[in-house]
Tab-separated table of C-alpha atoms and ligand atoms in Angstrom:
chain	number	residue	atom	x	y	z
M	139	MET	CA	-4.716	15.311	-12.901
M	140	THR	CA	-0.157	16.626	-12.425
M	141	SER	CA	2.942	15.528	-12.954
M	142	ARG	CA	5.209	17.647	-10.919
M	143	GLY	CA	7.378	20.711	-13.261
M	144	ALA	CA	10.699	19.049	-15.457
M	145	GLU	CA	12.741	18.635	-12.570
M	146	HIS	CA	16.175	16.816	-14.103
M	147	SER	CA	17.253	16.272	-18.127
M	148	GLY	CA	14.212	14.445	-20.176
M	149	GLN	CA	11.896	14.971	-17.030
M	150	VAL	CA	8.548	16.201	-19.683
M	151	GLY	CA	4.635	16.589	-18.439
M	152	LEU	CA	2.491	13.830	-18.733
M	153	PRO	CA	2.305	12.470	-22.943
M	154	ALA	CA	-1.601	13.252	-23.876
M	155	ASP	CA	-3.087	9.629	-23.970
M	156	VAL	CA	-1.448	9.152	-20.068
M	157	MET	CA	-2.817	12.122	-19.150
M	158	ASP	CA	-6.394	11.587	-20.659
M	159	GLY	CA	-6.562	7.795	-19.503
M	160	LEU	CA	-6.110	8.483	-15.780
M	161	THR	CA	-7.447	12.343	-15.830
M	162	ARG	CA	-10.754	9.688	-17.366
M	163	PHE	CA	-9.901	6.866	-14.705
M	164	ARG	CA	-9.073	9.783	-11.362
M	165	ASP	CA	-11.238	7.763	-9.511
M	166	ARG	CA	-10.659	4.712	-9.490
M	167	LEU	CA	-6.519	5.606	-8.411
M	168	GLY	CA	-6.894	5.675	-5.228
M	169	MET	CA	-3.146	6.192	-4.097
M	170	PHE	CA	-1.934	5.772	-7.677
M	171	GLY	CA	-3.392	8.926	-8.815
M	172	ARG	CA	-1.543	11.088	-6.475
M	173	ALA	CA	1.741	11.773	-8.569
M	174	PHE	CA	3.667	11.433	-11.512
M	175	THR	CA	7.330	12.716	-12.794
M	176	TRP	CA	7.113	11.303	-16.455
M	177	TYR	CA	10.814	11.573	-18.934
M	178	SER	CA	10.972	10.935	-22.497
M	179	GLU	CA	13.711	8.710	-22.013
M	180	ILE	CA	15.236	7.591	-18.951
M	181	GLY	CA	17.774	4.924	-18.448
M	182	SER	CA	15.314	3.332	-16.346
M	183	THR	CA	11.997	4.159	-14.733
M	184	ASN	CA	13.036	1.448	-11.286
M	185	ASP	CA	16.096	2.859	-10.629
M	186	ALA	CA	15.034	7.040	-10.973
M	187	ALA	CA	11.293	5.760	-8.887
M	188	LEU	CA	13.981	3.729	-6.650
M	189	LEU	CA	16.272	7.250	-6.914
M	190	LEU	CA	12.914	9.225	-5.428
M	191	ALA	CA	11.994	6.443	-2.607
M	192	GLU	CA	14.953	6.578	-1.352
M	193	ARG	CA	14.699	10.037	-1.233
M	194	GLY	CA	11.124	9.546	0.380
M	195	GLY	CA	8.817	9.255	-2.349
M	196	GLU	CA	5.411	9.098	-1.087
M	197	GLU	CA	3.711	5.619	-1.630
M	198	GLY	CA	1.911	5.391	-5.241
M	199	ALA	CA	4.061	8.111	-7.020
M	200	LEU	CA	4.939	6.202	-10.747
M	201	VAL	CA	7.518	7.051	-13.045
M	202	GLY	CA	7.136	6.896	-16.365
M	203	ALA	CA	8.995	7.226	-19.333
M	204	ASP	CA	8.157	6.776	-23.500
M	205	LEU	CA	11.606	4.620	-24.087
M	206	GLN	CA	14.997	3.218	-22.096
M	207	THR	CA	18.558	3.280	-22.933
M	208	ALA	CA	18.789	0.193	-20.141
M	209	GLY	CA	15.336	-1.103	-20.076
M	210	ARG	CA	15.753	-4.064	-17.105
M	211	GLY	CA	14.264	-8.060	-16.478
M	212	ARG	CA	14.407	-10.730	-14.019
M	213	GLN	CA	17.586	-12.402	-14.219
M	214	GLY	CA	20.057	-9.169	-15.306
M	215	ARG	CA	18.192	-9.399	-18.759
M	216	VAL	CA	17.478	-6.210	-21.428
M	217	TRP	CA	14.057	-5.413	-21.653
M	218	SER	CA	13.733	-3.615	-24.782
M	219	SER	CA	12.095	-0.422	-23.999
M	220	PRO	CA	11.619	1.494	-27.275
M	221	HIS	CA	9.915	4.732	-28.073
M	222	GLY	CA	6.429	5.371	-28.387
M	223	ALA	CA	5.977	1.580	-28.299
M	224	GLY	CA	4.732	0.563	-24.986
M	225	LEU	CA	4.273	1.680	-21.322
M	226	TYR	CA	7.362	1.607	-19.238
M	227	VAL	CA	5.578	2.995	-15.490
M	228	SER	CA	7.103	1.819	-11.961
M	229	VAL	CA	5.260	2.461	-8.831
M	230	ILE	CA	6.918	2.707	-5.407
M	231	LEU	CA	6.111	0.654	-2.576
M	232	ARG	CA	5.519	0.789	0.600
M	233	PRO	CA	4.163	-2.324	1.860
M	234	PRO	CA	4.649	-4.596	4.972
M	235	LYS	CA	7.426	-7.273	4.860
M	236	PHE	CA	5.175	-10.377	5.820
M	237	LEU	CA	3.552	-9.058	2.339
M	238	ALA	CA	6.422	-7.813	0.506
M	239	GLY	CA	7.195	-11.135	-1.593
M	240	LEU	CA	3.069	-11.638	-3.012
M	241	LEU	CA	3.230	-8.678	-5.200
M	242	THR	CA	4.406	-9.588	-7.692
M	243	ILE	CA	1.174	-11.623	-7.833
M	244	ALA	CA	-0.703	-9.649	-6.772
M	245	ALA	CA	1.193	-7.254	-9.672
M	246	GLY	CA	0.429	-9.692	-12.024
M	247	VAL	CA	-3.607	-9.997	-11.043
M	248	SER	CA	-3.564	-6.492	-11.659
M	249	LEU	CA	-1.691	-5.863	-15.441
M	250	ALA	CA	-4.209	-9.106	-16.651
M	251	ASP	CA	-7.447	-7.395	-15.009
M	252	GLY	CA	-6.734	-3.773	-16.290
M	253	ILE	CA	-4.992	-5.049	-20.071
M	254	ARG	CA	-8.753	-7.617	-20.052
M	255	GLU	CA	-11.220	-3.891	-18.917
M	256	ALA	CA	-8.903	-2.578	-21.748
M	257	SER	CA	-8.559	-4.176	-24.720
M	258	GLY	CA	-10.789	-7.337	-23.908
M	259	LEU	CA	-7.937	-9.523	-24.630
M	260	THR	CA	-7.380	-12.770	-21.386
M	261	VAL	CA	-3.142	-13.022	-20.838
M	262	ASP	CA	-1.896	-16.372	-19.015
M	263	LEU	CA	0.222	-15.852	-16.580
M	264	LYS	CA	3.416	-17.385	-16.115
M	265	TRP	CA	5.101	-18.301	-12.828
M	266	PRO	CA	6.320	-15.601	-11.346
M	267	ASN	CA	6.350	-12.390	-13.315
M	268	ASP	CA	4.903	-13.394	-16.893
M	269	ALA	CA	2.358	-12.181	-19.393
M	270	TYR	CA	1.591	-13.998	-21.812
M	271	LEU	CA	-0.592	-14.015	-25.384
M	272	GLY	CA	-0.548	-16.180	-27.825
M	273	GLY	CA	2.270	-17.831	-26.540
M	274	ARG	CA	4.629	-15.070	-26.819
M	275	LYS	CA	5.365	-12.614	-24.021
M	276	VAL	CA	3.269	-9.192	-23.475
M	277	ALA	CA	4.014	-8.312	-20.210
M	278	GLY	CA	6.886	-8.328	-17.489
M	279	ILE	CA	7.481	-7.121	-13.998
M	280	LEU	CA	10.098	-6.404	-12.038
M	281	ALA	CA	9.840	-5.781	-8.511
M	282	GLU	CA	12.895	-4.444	-6.053
M	283	ALA	CA	12.631	-3.902	-2.490
M	284	GLY	CA	14.807	-1.447	-1.072
M	285	THR	CA	15.506	-1.072	2.823
M	286	ALA	CA	18.093	0.511	5.570
M	287	GLU	CA	19.418	-0.810	8.563
M	288	GLY	CA	17.983	-4.282	7.696
M	289	GLY	CA	14.811	-3.405	7.002
M	290	LEU	CA	12.742	-3.269	4.040
M	291	THR	CA	11.644	0.725	3.618
M	292	HIS	CA	10.215	0.788	-0.124
M	293	VAL	CA	9.460	-1.875	-2.869
M	294	VAL	CA	9.145	-0.186	-6.664
M	295	LEU	CA	7.265	-2.672	-8.888
M	296	GLY	CA	8.420	-1.135	-12.886
M	297	LEU	CA	6.314	-2.497	-15.451
M	298	GLY	CA	6.463	-3.156	-19.129
M	299	ILE	CA	4.118	-3.464	-21.458
M	300	ASN	CA	4.412	-3.924	-25.551
M	301	VAL	CA	1.133	-1.972	-26.305
M	302	SER	CA	2.053	-1.366	-30.420
M	303	GLU	CA	4.292	-3.027	-32.604
M	304	ALA	CA	8.097	-2.008	-33.037
M	305	SER	CA	10.986	-3.484	-34.486
M	306	TYR	CA	12.443	-5.449	-31.681
M	307	PRO	CA	16.090	-6.801	-32.172
M	308	PRO	CA	15.879	-10.216	-33.763
M	309	GLU	CA	16.192	-12.389	-30.760
M	310	ILE	CA	13.241	-10.333	-28.649
M	311	ALA	CA	10.630	-10.295	-31.694
M	312	ALA	CA	10.481	-13.968	-32.278
M	313	ARG	CA	8.727	-14.486	-28.190
M	314	ALA	CA	7.149	-11.449	-27.915
M	315	THR	CA	3.955	-9.573	-29.128
M	316	SER	CA	2.133	-6.869	-28.807
M	317	LEU	CA	-2.097	-5.983	-27.081
M	318	GLU	CA	-3.016	-4.248	-30.291
M	319	ARG	CA	-1.110	-7.381	-32.864
M	320	GLU	CA	-2.887	-9.212	-30.809
M	321	VAL	CA	-6.168	-7.082	-30.560
M	322	GLY	CA	-5.764	-6.736	-33.918
M	323	ARG	CA	-6.715	-3.208	-34.203
M	324	PRO	CA	-5.023	0.482	-32.091
M	325	VAL	CA	-5.189	-0.326	-28.436
M	326	ASP	CA	-4.755	3.213	-26.050
M	327	ARG	CA	-1.809	3.716	-23.849
M	328	GLY	CA	-3.343	6.465	-21.593
M	329	LEU	CA	-6.390	3.645	-21.212
M	330	VAL	CA	-3.919	0.392	-20.386
M	331	LEU	CA	-2.197	2.160	-18.040
M	332	ALA	CA	-5.304	3.732	-16.640
M	333	THR	CA	-7.110	0.199	-16.500
M	334	CYS	CA	-3.714	-1.795	-14.769
M	335	LEU	CA	-3.527	0.973	-12.100
M	336	SER	CA	-6.872	1.413	-10.643
M	337	ALA	CA	-6.549	-2.826	-10.625
M	338	LEU	CA	-3.446	-2.657	-8.899
M	339	ALA	CA	-5.143	0.203	-6.616
M	340	VAL	CA	-8.061	-2.656	-5.987
M	341	ARG	CA	-5.442	-5.668	-5.688
M	342	TYR	CA	-3.005	-4.386	-3.291
M	343	ARG	CA	-4.509	-2.833	-1.066
M	344	GLN	CA	-7.121	-7.249	-1.774
M	345	LEU	CA	-3.520	-8.158	-1.082
M	346	MET	CA	-4.093	-6.313	2.874
M	347	THR	CA	-7.339	-7.666	2.839
M	348	ASP	CA	-8.011	-10.611	2.225
M	349	THR	CA	-4.761	-12.696	0.015
M	350	PRO	CA	-6.982	-16.267	-0.467
M	351	ALA	CA	-9.107	-13.521	-3.149
M	352	VAL	CA	-6.114	-12.523	-4.826
M	353	LEU	CA	-4.053	-16.053	-5.859
M	354	THR	CA	-7.465	-17.607	-6.475
M	355	MET	CA	-7.135	-14.902	-9.609
M	356	TRP	CA	-3.280	-15.166	-9.718
M	357	ARG	CA	-4.718	-19.201	-10.633
M	358	SER	CA	-7.643	-18.269	-12.527
M	359	TYR	CA	-5.524	-16.158	-15.001
M	360	SER	CA	-2.410	-19.187	-15.214
M	361	ALA	CA	-4.690	-21.754	-15.609
M	362	ALA	CA	-2.739	-22.601	-18.738
M	363	MET	CA	0.450	-23.198	-17.269
M	364	LEU	CA	-0.412	-24.726	-14.305
M	365	GLY	CA	0.097	-28.202	-15.309
M	366	ARG	CA	2.799	-27.962	-18.017
M	367	ARG	CA	6.499	-29.291	-17.597
M	368	VAL	CA	9.176	-26.853	-16.155
M	369	GLU	CA	13.033	-26.291	-15.672
M	370	CYS	CA	13.780	-24.252	-12.656
M	371	THR	CA	17.088	-24.079	-10.699
M	372	VAL	CA	16.611	-24.120	-6.787
M	373	GLY	CA	20.076	-23.276	-4.881
M	374	MET	CA	22.366	-24.984	-6.167
M	375	ARG	CA	20.698	-27.604	-8.654
M	376	SER	CA	18.558	-27.084	-11.862
M	377	VAL	CA	15.087	-29.422	-11.015
M	378	VAL	CA	12.976	-30.658	-13.851
M	379	GLY	CA	8.720	-30.945	-13.042
M	380	ILE	CA	5.695	-30.268	-13.221
M	381	ALA	CA	4.039	-26.403	-12.077
M	382	GLU	CA	1.002	-27.503	-9.103
M	383	ASP	CA	0.328	-24.522	-7.768
M	384	ILE	CA	2.082	-21.152	-6.230
M	385	ASP	CA	1.919	-21.964	-1.767
M	386	ASP	CA	0.478	-18.599	0.231
M	387	ALA	CA	3.972	-17.101	-0.098
M	388	GLY	CA	3.337	-16.829	-3.614
M	389	ALA	CA	5.950	-19.513	-4.079
M	390	LEU	CA	5.668	-22.299	-7.342
M	391	ILE	CA	5.804	-25.677	-6.215
M	392	VAL	CA	6.824	-28.037	-8.609
M	393	ARG	CA	6.404	-32.117	-8.298
M	394	SER	CA	9.030	-33.554	-9.446
M	395	GLY	CA	9.648	-37.064	-9.107
M	396	GLY	CA	8.317	-38.695	-5.984
M	397	GLU	CA	9.492	-34.746	-4.004
M	398	THR	CA	7.568	-31.291	-3.731
M	399	ILE	CA	10.257	-28.117	-4.099
M	400	ARG	CA	8.909	-24.846	-3.055
M	401	VAL	CA	10.370	-22.721	-5.990
M	402	ILE	CA	10.575	-18.883	-4.513
M	403	SER	CA	13.311	-17.073	-7.325
M	404	GLY	CA	15.151	-18.329	-10.062
M	405	GLU	CA	15.294	-18.845	-13.544
M	406	VAL	CA	11.734	-20.847	-14.203
M	407	ILE	CA	11.977	-21.797	-17.264
M	408	TRP	CA	8.603	-23.440	-19.062
M	409	SER	CA	7.915	-26.205	-21.994
C	230	BTN	C1	10.224	-8.934	-16.358
C	230	BTN	O1	10.077	-9.689	-17.477
C	230	BTN	O2	11.677	-9.585	-16.221
C	230	BTN	C2	10.099	-7.973	-16.040
C	230	BTN	C3	10.043	-6.654	-17.522
C	230	BTN	C4	10.333	-5.213	-16.530
C	230	BTN	C5	9.956	-4.151	-17.295
C	230	BTN	C6	9.835	-2.552	-16.753
C	230	BTN	S1	9.155	-1.460	-17.940
C	230	BTN	C7	9.178	-0.131	-16.182
C	230	BTN	C8	10.662	-0.519	-15.562
C	230	BTN	N1	11.974	-0.029	-15.794
C	230	BTN	C9	12.487	-0.510	-16.098
C	230	BTN	O3	13.938	-0.715	-16.189
C	230	BTN	N2	12.129	-2.256	-16.102
C	230	BTN	C10	10.762	-2.612	-15.953
């Protein structure tokens, strides 16, 4: 298990815990076991992975960091990424276009599978991309697409997982938790990364061969969320309703009055 040599400032070899986890799971990592770039500090691993993908980086290549200074989440939010507190990684995928919209769903299932294997904890998934424990957010996924000449060339999947307790800004601390806080013991960051990547290898392949199985797993991890009240923005409209299900394309189905609404993007507030 090797990482690339230091080509940019801040680029380092894989940290020992990450190296150990990936080495133990090397037979299960599939395409995610081939190319690694690690930074002690970086703006955003998604930016670095998008650049790498544009320059021909192979499918499965991973960019990780110990600290992000400009980590970001969906809807332009900041993803607080203090040193040593979490996993901040991005992987390059080159999916067929018709599956690109389901990547976040498959990634959510993979995070849930991986976190369960590494810690014994079962997260609740909230559409489209959030993993919760005890009502607080523990992990998130940011999928960003790259195109050329109007066609999809790659998708970068960014995974942020809060592993250890950190001093987050107060507005984040009230809504966030970590694996260690929830399980009450130290959690091995390298093990969590390895289990999540090996789950992603399985679920990404399954998305191609048996998409309904991935959707079924997503529903089982989101059972506590479906049936709940949501507020969402659909185009220019604000809708309040009950989140009923996801459809075959991964859209959230919301029942509002007598109307059934498909939510494919944008802000969803769960009450
Ligand atoms: C969200 O919950 O809104 C998504 C959070 C995604 C955070 C990860 S951390 C690694 C990667 N780099 C980023 O800048 N963001 C993602």
